[in-house]
């Protein structure tokens, strides 16, 4: 390994200034380590992104926290960020595949009696299977290979005996993972739910993962963490190469700037981590893993209105659709009142006209006249390549699972994809950053 271009020295380099990287860097700094964060974007936050639209702070990325996400609540408290409840009063809406709209309340939309019984038995079977998964090592266990050898879509076809029940579970799957059920293994779906404490925790608003929001937006957490690091963060510095020898690593950016360090934490999505050049090359298992982990196709559309007009109509602003193009909608209005904000989530691109047409079907003509519109396609984002998180297709967990978190000599991995609790969530990213910091400190 040569490092004659090295321009800086640090104890630890952290690649990525998302929630995982920022949490890790702050933990290391608190233990006296000289840390430098290299971020490809011109801003911090990773897959959280809060921007201004229509005079309001709106979230284009991760935004919700809920019970059991203890690290996210603790960090918000530590940073002085207020938490408030997601608006949940009134009727939710379900759009059927045929285009009809039905009101419902609770966690699961109402179907016909046979369809409800079918959905209930499928969810119960899913939960029973999920409880057999060890979130620390989902590839272990006598049944793991069989679960990993099938897609979630195949399981849904075999498990449901009504079309309506299957269509609703499929729609919920698209909303949860930002993909079609055929794109991920059943084992991954079960692990994801298990890592969150169950399917209800993933799906529910009150008592579930969408229960609360952060005042000022989730991006405020990243900004305040970054402020603590100050000039230890270098923006617009995408990492191109990581070289290592027996005593050091040299991390080089695309512009040729290099940093020599004792250890490095790579806190970016696996698909991006796999595009970095490593010298010497990574073990085959790690390399093959990153070639197999596409990201979900999350697209978020945020629409700002003069007021939350749906509330006066007795609606919560929450909707799920089996027709699309929008998979789900939620009320994302500011805590202080005033303007109304709806956030619509899609897993494949659609025109603004198509989105507005669907929202009009759901909420009436006023939904088609927002005063501001902002959209972010996470798949088109060069420094995410998708969202919410990486998807594990069949045979990936059981063949390459250990390589997700296993350090390679002086290289450590972080990011929500390495979390054993709340995979794919802000809380999981925070936990992963803390775990990576502990691993780094244990080696010093």
CSV table of C-alpha atoms in Angstrom, one decimal, residues 1-437:
chain,number,residue,atom,x,y,z
A,1,UNK,CA,0.0,0.0,0.0
A,2,UNK,CA,1.3,3.4,-0.9
A,3,UNK,CA,0.1,6.7,0.6
A,4,UNK,CA,2.4,9.3,-0.9
A,5,UNK,CA,-0.7,11.5,-1.7
A,6,UNK,CA,-1.8,11.5,1.9
A,7,UNK,CA,-2.8,15.0,3.0
A,8,UNK,CA,-4.3,14.4,6.4
A,9,UNK,CA,-4.1,12.1,9.4
A,10,UNK,CA,-6.9,10.9,11.8
A,11,UNK,CA,-7.4,8.1,14.2
A,12,UNK,CA,-10.6,7.1,12.6
A,13,UNK,CA,-12.2,7.9,9.3
A,14,UNK,CA,-16.0,7.5,9.0
A,15,UNK,CA,-17.4,7.2,5.5
A,16,UNK,CA,-20.9,8.7,5.3
A,17,UNK,CA,-22.6,11.5,7.3
A,18,UNK,CA,-26.0,9.8,7.6
A,19,UNK,CA,-27.5,9.0,11.0
A,20,UNK,CA,-25.2,6.0,11.4
A,21,UNK,CA,-22.0,7.8,10.5
A,22,UNK,CA,-22.8,10.9,12.6
A,23,UNK,CA,-23.7,8.8,15.6
A,24,UNK,CA,-20.6,6.7,15.3
A,25,UNK,CA,-18.3,9.8,14.9
A,26,UNK,CA,-19.9,11.5,17.9
A,27,UNK,CA,-19.4,8.4,20.0
A,28,UNK,CA,-15.8,8.2,19.0
A,29,UNK,CA,-15.1,11.9,19.5
A,30,UNK,CA,-16.6,11.5,23.0
A,31,UNK,CA,-14.0,8.9,23.8
A,32,UNK,CA,-11.2,11.1,22.7
A,33,UNK,CA,-10.6,9.8,19.2
A,34,UNK,CA,-9.5,12.1,16.4
A,35,UNK,CA,-12.2,11.4,13.9
A,36,UNK,CA,-12.9,12.7,10.3
A,37,UNK,CA,-16.1,12.2,8.4
A,38,UNK,CA,-16.1,12.0,4.6
A,39,UNK,CA,-19.5,12.7,3.0
A,40,UNK,CA,-20.2,12.4,-0.7
A,41,UNK,CA,-23.2,14.8,-0.6
A,42,UNK,CA,-23.1,18.6,0.0
A,43,UNK,CA,-25.2,18.1,3.1
A,44,UNK,CA,-25.5,15.7,6.1
A,45,UNK,CA,-28.3,13.4,6.9
A,46,UNK,CA,-28.1,10.4,4.5
A,47,UNK,CA,-31.5,9.0,4.0
A,48,UNK,CA,-33.1,11.6,6.2
A,49,UNK,CA,-33.6,14.9,4.4
A,50,UNK,CA,-35.6,17.9,5.6
A,51,UNK,CA,-36.1,20.7,3.2
A,52,UNK,CA,-38.4,23.8,2.9
A,53,UNK,CA,-41.5,23.7,0.9
A,54,UNK,CA,-44.4,26.2,1.0
A,55,UNK,CA,-42.9,27.8,4.1
A,56,UNK,CA,-42.8,24.5,6.0
A,57,UNK,CA,-40.0,22.1,6.9
A,58,UNK,CA,-40.9,18.8,5.2
A,59,UNK,CA,-39.2,15.4,5.3
A,60,UNK,CA,-38.2,13.7,2.0
A,61,UNK,CA,-36.6,10.7,3.7
A,62,UNK,CA,-37.1,8.9,7.0
A,63,UNK,CA,-39.3,10.8,9.4
A,64,UNK,CA,-41.2,8.6,11.9
A,65,UNK,CA,-40.2,7.0,15.2
A,66,UNK,CA,-42.2,4.8,17.5
A,67,UNK,CA,-42.3,2.7,20.6
A,68,UNK,CA,-39.3,0.5,21.0
A,69,UNK,CA,-37.1,2.8,19.1
A,70,UNK,CA,-35.4,3.8,22.3
A,71,UNK,CA,-32.1,5.1,20.8
A,72,UNK,CA,-34.0,7.5,18.5
A,73,UNK,CA,-36.0,8.9,21.4
A,74,UNK,CA,-33.0,9.2,23.6
A,75,UNK,CA,-31.0,11.0,20.9
A,76,UNK,CA,-33.8,13.4,20.2
A,77,UNK,CA,-34.0,14.2,23.9
A,78,UNK,CA,-30.2,14.6,24.2
A,79,UNK,CA,-30.3,17.0,21.2
A,80,UNK,CA,-33.2,19.0,22.5
A,81,UNK,CA,-35.6,18.0,19.7
A,82,UNK,CA,-39.3,17.8,20.7
A,83,UNK,CA,-41.3,14.7,19.7
A,84,UNK,CA,-45.0,14.9,18.8
A,85,UNK,CA,-47.7,12.4,17.7
A,86,UNK,CA,-48.5,11.7,14.1
A,87,UNK,CA,-52.0,12.9,13.4
A,88,UNK,CA,-54.2,9.8,13.6
A,89,UNK,CA,-57.7,10.9,14.3
A,90,UNK,CA,-60.6,10.1,12.0
A,91,UNK,CA,-61.1,7.6,9.2
A,92,UNK,CA,-58.2,6.2,7.2
A,93,UNK,CA,-58.9,5.3,3.5
A,94,UNK,CA,-58.3,2.2,1.5
A,95,UNK,CA,-58.3,2.3,-2.3
A,96,UNK,CA,-59.2,-1.1,-3.9
A,97,UNK,CA,-57.6,-2.4,-7.0
A,98,UNK,CA,-60.8,-1.5,-8.9
A,99,UNK,CA,-60.6,2.1,-7.7
A,100,UNK,CA,-63.2,2.1,-4.9
A,101,UNK,CA,-62.4,4.0,-1.7
A,102,UNK,CA,-63.4,2.6,1.7
A,103,UNK,CA,-63.0,4.2,5.2
A,104,UNK,CA,-61.5,2.2,8.0
A,105,UNK,CA,-60.0,2.6,11.5
A,106,UNK,CA,-57.3,0.8,13.4
A,107,UNK,CA,-54.3,-1.0,12.0
A,108,UNK,CA,-55.8,-3.2,9.3
A,109,UNK,CA,-58.4,-2.1,6.6
A,110,UNK,CA,-61.8,-3.7,6.7
A,111,UNK,CA,-62.6,-6.2,4.0
A,112,UNK,CA,-65.4,-8.7,3.6
A,113,UNK,CA,-65.7,-11.3,6.3
A,114,UNK,CA,-64.0,-14.1,4.3
A,115,UNK,CA,-61.2,-11.7,3.3
A,116,UNK,CA,-60.7,-10.5,6.8
A,117,UNK,CA,-60.5,-14.1,8.1
A,118,UNK,CA,-58.0,-14.9,5.3
A,119,UNK,CA,-55.9,-11.8,6.1
A,120,UNK,CA,-56.0,-12.6,9.8
A,121,UNK,CA,-54.8,-16.2,9.4
A,122,UNK,CA,-52.0,-15.1,7.0
A,123,UNK,CA,-50.8,-12.4,9.4
A,124,UNK,CA,-50.9,-14.9,12.3
A,125,UNK,CA,-48.8,-17.4,10.3
A,126,UNK,CA,-46.4,-14.6,9.3
A,127,UNK,CA,-46.0,-13.6,13.0
A,128,UNK,CA,-45.4,-17.2,14.1
A,129,UNK,CA,-42.7,-17.6,11.5
A,130,UNK,CA,-41.1,-14.3,12.4
A,131,UNK,CA,-40.8,-15.3,16.1
A,132,UNK,CA,-38.6,-18.2,14.9
A,133,UNK,CA,-36.0,-15.8,13.5
A,134,UNK,CA,-33.0,-14.7,15.5
A,135,UNK,CA,-32.5,-11.1,14.5
A,136,UNK,CA,-28.8,-11.3,15.4
A,137,UNK,CA,-28.3,-14.1,12.9
A,138,UNK,CA,-31.3,-14.6,10.7
A,139,UNK,CA,-29.3,-17.1,8.6
A,140,UNK,CA,-29.2,-19.5,11.5
A,141,UNK,CA,-31.9,-22.0,12.5
A,142,UNK,CA,-33.0,-25.2,11.0
A,143,UNK,CA,-35.7,-23.6,8.8
A,144,UNK,CA,-33.7,-20.6,7.6
A,145,UNK,CA,-32.7,-22.1,4.2
A,146,UNK,CA,-36.3,-23.0,3.3
A,147,UNK,CA,-37.5,-19.5,4.2
A,148,UNK,CA,-34.7,-17.9,2.4
A,149,UNK,CA,-35.3,-20.0,-0.7
A,150,UNK,CA,-38.7,-18.5,-1.5
A,151,UNK,CA,-39.9,-15.0,-2.2
A,152,UNK,CA,-42.5,-13.2,-0.1
A,153,UNK,CA,-44.7,-13.2,-3.2
A,154,UNK,CA,-44.6,-17.0,-3.5
A,155,UNK,CA,-45.5,-17.4,0.2
A,156,UNK,CA,-48.5,-15.0,-0.2
A,157,UNK,CA,-49.8,-17.0,-3.2
A,158,UNK,CA,-49.6,-20.2,-1.2
A,159,UNK,CA,-51.0,-18.8,2.1
A,160,UNK,CA,-53.9,-16.7,1.0
A,161,UNK,CA,-57.2,-18.2,-0.2
A,162,UNK,CA,-59.0,-15.0,-1.1
A,163,UNK,CA,-58.0,-12.5,-3.7
A,164,UNK,CA,-58.8,-9.5,-1.5
A,165,UNK,CA,-56.7,-10.7,1.4
A,166,UNK,CA,-53.8,-11.4,-0.9
A,167,UNK,CA,-54.1,-7.9,-2.6
A,168,UNK,CA,-54.1,-6.1,0.7
A,169,UNK,CA,-51.1,-7.9,2.1
A,170,UNK,CA,-49.3,-7.2,-1.2
A,171,UNK,CA,-50.2,-3.5,-1.0
A,172,UNK,CA,-48.9,-3.4,2.6
A,173,UNK,CA,-45.7,-5.1,1.4
A,174,UNK,CA,-45.1,-2.5,-1.2
A,175,UNK,CA,-45.6,0.2,1.4
A,176,UNK,CA,-43.3,-1.5,4.0
A,177,UNK,CA,-40.4,-2.4,1.7
A,178,UNK,CA,-40.8,-0.1,-1.4
A,179,UNK,CA,-40.7,-3.0,-3.7
A,180,UNK,CA,-42.8,-5.8,-5.1
A,181,UNK,CA,-43.1,-8.9,-2.9
A,182,UNK,CA,-41.3,-11.0,-5.5
A,183,UNK,CA,-38.1,-8.9,-5.0
A,184,UNK,CA,-37.3,-10.1,-1.5
A,185,UNK,CA,-37.0,-13.4,0.3
A,186,UNK,CA,-39.5,-14.5,2.8
A,187,UNK,CA,-36.7,-14.8,5.4
A,188,UNK,CA,-35.9,-11.1,4.9
A,189,UNK,CA,-39.5,-10.0,5.4
A,190,UNK,CA,-39.7,-12.1,8.5
A,191,UNK,CA,-36.4,-10.8,9.8
A,192,UNK,CA,-37.5,-7.2,9.1
A,193,UNK,CA,-40.6,-7.6,11.2
A,194,UNK,CA,-38.8,-9.5,13.9
A,195,UNK,CA,-36.2,-6.8,14.2
A,196,UNK,CA,-39.1,-4.3,14.8
A,197,UNK,CA,-40.9,-6.4,17.4
A,198,UNK,CA,-43.6,-7.8,15.1
A,199,UNK,CA,-45.7,-7.0,12.0
A,200,UNK,CA,-48.1,-4.8,14.0
A,201,UNK,CA,-45.2,-2.6,15.1
A,202,UNK,CA,-44.2,-2.1,11.5
A,203,UNK,CA,-47.7,-1.3,10.2
A,204,UNK,CA,-49.3,0.7,13.0
A,205,UNK,CA,-49.3,4.4,13.6
A,206,UNK,CA,-50.5,4.6,17.3
A,207,UNK,CA,-48.3,2.1,19.1
A,208,UNK,CA,-46.3,1.4,16.0
A,209,UNK,CA,-43.3,2.7,14.0
A,210,UNK,CA,-45.2,5.7,12.6
A,211,UNK,CA,-46.5,6.9,16.0
A,212,UNK,CA,-44.3,10.0,16.4
A,213,UNK,CA,-42.5,12.7,14.5
A,214,UNK,CA,-39.6,15.1,15.2
A,215,UNK,CA,-40.3,18.8,15.5
A,216,UNK,CA,-38.6,20.6,12.7
A,217,UNK,CA,-38.1,17.4,10.7
A,218,UNK,CA,-35.9,14.3,11.1
A,219,UNK,CA,-33.0,16.2,9.4
A,220,UNK,CA,-32.7,18.3,12.5
A,221,UNK,CA,-31.1,15.4,14.3
A,222,UNK,CA,-28.4,15.1,11.7
A,223,UNK,CA,-27.8,18.8,11.6
A,224,UNK,CA,-27.3,19.0,15.4
A,225,UNK,CA,-25.1,16.0,15.5
A,226,UNK,CA,-23.0,17.5,12.7
A,227,UNK,CA,-22.7,20.8,14.6
A,228,UNK,CA,-21.0,18.9,17.4
A,229,UNK,CA,-18.4,17.6,14.9
A,230,UNK,CA,-17.8,21.0,13.3
A,231,UNK,CA,-14.9,21.0,10.8
A,232,UNK,CA,-14.4,17.2,11.3
A,233,UNK,CA,-16.9,16.7,8.5
A,234,UNK,CA,-15.8,17.1,4.9
A,235,UNK,CA,-18.7,17.4,2.5
A,236,UNK,CA,-18.7,16.7,-1.3
A,237,UNK,CA,-16.0,14.2,-0.6
A,238,UNK,CA,-17.1,10.8,-2.1
A,239,UNK,CA,-14.7,8.0,-1.1
A,240,UNK,CA,-13.2,6.3,-4.1
A,241,UNK,CA,-10.6,3.9,-2.6
A,242,UNK,CA,-9.7,2.3,0.7
A,243,UNK,CA,-6.3,0.7,1.0
A,244,UNK,CA,-4.9,-1.0,4.1
A,245,UNK,CA,-1.8,-2.8,5.4
A,246,UNK,CA,-0.9,-4.3,8.7
A,247,UNK,CA,-0.9,-1.0,10.6
A,248,UNK,CA,-3.0,1.6,8.7
A,249,UNK,CA,-5.7,2.4,6.2
A,250,UNK,CA,-5.6,5.2,3.6
A,251,UNK,CA,-9.0,6.5,2.5
A,252,UNK,CA,-8.9,8.4,-0.8
A,253,UNK,CA,-11.7,10.6,-2.2
A,254,UNK,CA,-12.6,11.0,-5.9
A,255,UNK,CA,-10.7,14.3,-6.0
A,256,UNK,CA,-7.5,12.5,-4.9
A,257,UNK,CA,-7.5,13.8,-1.3
A,258,UNK,CA,-6.3,11.1,1.1
A,259,UNK,CA,-6.5,10.5,4.8
A,260,UNK,CA,-4.3,8.0,6.7
A,261,UNK,CA,-6.0,6.5,9.7
A,262,UNK,CA,-5.8,3.5,12.1
A,263,UNK,CA,-9.4,2.3,11.3
A,264,UNK,CA,-12.3,3.2,9.0
A,265,UNK,CA,-16.0,2.8,9.4
A,266,UNK,CA,-18.0,2.6,6.2
A,267,UNK,CA,-21.5,3.8,7.0
A,268,UNK,CA,-23.1,3.9,3.6
A,269,UNK,CA,-25.6,1.4,2.0
A,270,UNK,CA,-24.0,-1.9,1.0
A,271,UNK,CA,-24.6,-1.3,-2.7
A,272,UNK,CA,-22.5,1.9,-2.5
A,273,UNK,CA,-19.9,0.3,-0.2
A,274,UNK,CA,-19.5,-2.3,-2.9
A,275,UNK,CA,-18.5,0.4,-5.5
A,276,UNK,CA,-15.5,1.6,-3.5
A,277,UNK,CA,-12.2,0.2,-4.6
A,278,UNK,CA,-10.5,-1.9,-1.9
A,279,UNK,CA,-6.8,-2.7,-1.8
A,280,UNK,CA,-6.3,-5.6,-1.1
A,281,UNK,CA,-9.8,-6.7,-2.3
A,282,UNK,CA,-12.4,-7.6,0.2
A,283,UNK,CA,-13.2,-11.3,1.0
A,284,UNK,CA,-15.3,-13.0,-1.6
A,285,UNK,CA,-18.3,-13.3,0.7
A,286,UNK,CA,-18.5,-9.6,1.4
A,287,UNK,CA,-18.0,-8.7,-2.3
A,288,UNK,CA,-20.7,-11.2,-3.4
A,289,UNK,CA,-23.1,-9.8,-0.7
A,290,UNK,CA,-22.9,-6.2,-1.9
A,291,UNK,CA,-23.5,-7.4,-5.5
A,292,UNK,CA,-26.8,-8.9,-4.4
A,293,UNK,CA,-28.4,-6.1,-2.3
A,294,UNK,CA,-30.5,-3.7,-4.4
A,295,UNK,CA,-32.2,-0.9,-2.6
A,296,UNK,CA,-35.9,-0.4,-2.4
A,297,UNK,CA,-37.5,2.0,-4.9
A,298,UNK,CA,-38.9,4.6,-2.5
A,299,UNK,CA,-40.1,7.9,-3.9
A,300,UNK,CA,-41.6,10.5,-1.6
A,301,UNK,CA,-43.9,13.2,-2.8
A,302,UNK,CA,-44.7,16.0,-0.3
A,303,UNK,CA,-47.7,18.2,-1.0
A,304,UNK,CA,-48.3,21.4,1.0
A,305,UNK,CA,-51.8,22.9,1.3
A,306,UNK,CA,-53.2,26.1,2.9
A,307,UNK,CA,-54.7,24.0,5.7
A,308,UNK,CA,-55.2,20.3,6.6
A,309,UNK,CA,-58.6,20.3,4.9
A,310,UNK,CA,-59.0,16.5,5.3
A,311,UNK,CA,-59.3,16.8,9.0
A,312,UNK,CA,-62.5,18.8,8.8
A,313,UNK,CA,-63.9,16.0,6.7
A,314,UNK,CA,-63.2,13.5,9.5
A,315,UNK,CA,-60.2,12.0,7.7
A,316,UNK,CA,-56.8,11.2,9.2
A,317,UNK,CA,-54.9,11.8,6.0
A,318,UNK,CA,-53.7,8.2,6.0
A,319,UNK,CA,-54.4,5.9,3.1
A,320,UNK,CA,-53.3,2.7,1.5
A,321,UNK,CA,-53.9,1.8,-2.1
A,322,UNK,CA,-54.0,-1.4,-4.0
A,323,UNK,CA,-54.4,0.5,-7.3
A,324,UNK,CA,-51.5,3.0,-7.2
A,325,UNK,CA,-49.4,4.6,-8.3
A,326,UNK,CA,-49.2,5.9,-4.7
A,327,UNK,CA,-48.8,3.1,-2.2
A,328,UNK,CA,-49.6,5.0,0.9
A,329,UNK,CA,-50.3,8.5,2.2
A,330,UNK,CA,-49.9,10.1,5.7
A,331,UNK,CA,-50.6,13.4,7.3
A,332,UNK,CA,-47.2,15.2,7.7
A,333,UNK,CA,-48.5,18.6,8.8
A,334,UNK,CA,-46.4,20.7,11.1
A,335,UNK,CA,-46.8,20.5,14.9
A,336,UNK,CA,-47.9,24.1,15.3
A,337,UNK,CA,-50.8,23.9,12.9
A,338,UNK,CA,-51.5,26.2,10.0
A,339,UNK,CA,-50.6,24.6,6.7
A,340,UNK,CA,-51.5,21.0,5.8
A,341,UNK,CA,-49.0,18.6,4.5
A,342,UNK,CA,-49.6,15.2,2.9
A,343,UNK,CA,-46.7,12.8,2.2
A,344,UNK,CA,-47.3,10.2,-0.6
A,345,UNK,CA,-45.0,7.2,-1.0
A,346,UNK,CA,-44.5,5.3,-4.2
A,347,UNK,CA,-42.2,2.4,-5.1
A,348,UNK,CA,-42.0,3.2,-8.9
A,349,UNK,CA,-42.0,6.5,-10.8
A,350,UNK,CA,-45.2,8.2,-11.7
A,351,UNK,CA,-46.1,11.6,-13.1
A,352,UNK,CA,-47.2,14.5,-11.0
A,353,UNK,CA,-50.6,14.4,-12.8
A,354,UNK,CA,-51.1,10.8,-11.9
A,355,UNK,CA,-50.3,11.4,-8.2
A,356,UNK,CA,-52.6,14.4,-8.0
A,357,UNK,CA,-55.4,12.4,-9.8
A,358,UNK,CA,-55.1,9.6,-7.2
A,359,UNK,CA,-55.0,12.0,-4.2
A,360,UNK,CA,-58.1,13.6,-5.7
A,361,UNK,CA,-59.8,10.2,-5.8
A,362,UNK,CA,-59.0,9.7,-2.1
A,363,UNK,CA,-59.4,13.2,-0.6
A,364,UNK,CA,-61.5,15.2,-3.0
A,365,UNK,CA,-60.8,18.0,-5.4
A,366,UNK,CA,-58.9,20.2,-3.0
A,367,UNK,CA,-56.1,17.5,-2.8
A,368,UNK,CA,-55.4,18.3,-6.5
A,369,UNK,CA,-54.5,21.9,-5.7
A,370,UNK,CA,-51.4,22.0,-3.5
A,371,UNK,CA,-49.6,25.3,-3.0
A,372,UNK,CA,-46.3,23.5,-3.1
A,373,UNK,CA,-45.0,20.2,-4.3
A,374,UNK,CA,-41.6,18.6,-3.7
A,375,UNK,CA,-40.5,15.1,-4.7
A,376,UNK,CA,-37.4,12.9,-4.1
A,377,UNK,CA,-36.7,9.7,-6.0
A,378,UNK,CA,-34.2,7.9,-3.8
A,379,UNK,CA,-33.4,5.4,-6.6
A,380,UNK,CA,-32.1,8.3,-8.7
A,381,UNK,CA,-30.1,9.7,-5.8
A,382,UNK,CA,-26.5,8.8,-6.7
A,383,UNK,CA,-25.4,8.5,-3.0
A,384,UNK,CA,-28.3,6.3,-1.9
A,385,UNK,CA,-29.5,4.5,-5.1
A,386,UNK,CA,-32.8,3.8,-3.4
A,387,UNK,CA,-34.6,3.5,-0.1
A,388,UNK,CA,-35.8,2.8,2.5
A,389,UNK,CA,-33.1,0.1,2.8
A,390,UNK,CA,-31.4,-2.7,1.1
A,391,UNK,CA,-33.5,-5.7,0.0
A,392,UNK,CA,-32.3,-9.3,0.5
A,393,UNK,CA,-33.4,-11.5,-2.4
A,394,UNK,CA,-33.7,-15.3,-2.0
A,395,UNK,CA,-30.6,-17.2,-0.8
A,396,UNK,CA,-28.7,-14.0,0.2
A,397,UNK,CA,-29.1,-14.1,4.0
A,398,UNK,CA,-28.2,-17.8,4.3
A,399,UNK,CA,-25.2,-17.6,2.0
A,400,UNK,CA,-23.7,-14.3,2.8
A,401,UNK,CA,-25.5,-12.9,5.9
A,402,UNK,CA,-22.5,-12.9,8.3
A,403,UNK,CA,-20.6,-10.6,5.9
A,404,UNK,CA,-23.2,-7.8,6.6
A,405,UNK,CA,-21.6,-6.8,9.9
A,406,UNK,CA,-18.3,-8.8,10.0
A,407,UNK,CA,-15.3,-6.3,10.0
A,408,UNK,CA,-12.6,-6.8,7.5
A,409,UNK,CA,-9.4,-6.2,9.4
A,410,UNK,CA,-9.4,-2.4,10.0
A,411,UNK,CA,-12.6,-1.8,8.0
A,412,UNK,CA,-15.9,-1.7,10.0
A,413,UNK,CA,-19.4,-1.6,8.6
A,414,UNK,CA,-22.3,0.6,9.8
A,415,UNK,CA,-25.6,1.8,8.5
A,416,UNK,CA,-29.2,0.7,9.0
A,417,UNK,CA,-28.5,-2.5,7.0
A,418,UNK,CA,-26.2,-3.7,9.8
A,419,UNK,CA,-28.8,-3.2,12.6
A,420,UNK,CA,-30.2,-6.2,14.4
A,421,UNK,CA,-33.0,-4.0,15.8
A,422,UNK,CA,-35.1,-1.7,13.6
A,423,UNK,CA,-33.5,-2.6,10.3
A,424,UNK,CA,-34.3,0.2,7.8
A,425,UNK,CA,-35.3,2.8,10.4
A,426,UNK,CA,-33.6,5.8,11.9
A,427,UNK,CA,-33.3,4.0,15.2
A,428,UNK,CA,-31.5,1.1,13.5
A,429,UNK,CA,-29.0,3.5,11.9
A,430,UNK,CA,-28.3,5.1,15.3
A,431,UNK,CA,-27.8,1.6,16.9
A,432,UNK,CA,-25.5,0.6,14.1
A,433,UNK,CA,-23.4,3.7,14.6
A,434,UNK,CA,-23.1,3.0,18.3
A,435,UNK,CA,-22.2,-0.6,17.7
A,436,UNK,CA,-19.5,0.3,15.1
A,437,UNK,CA,-18.0,2.9,17.5
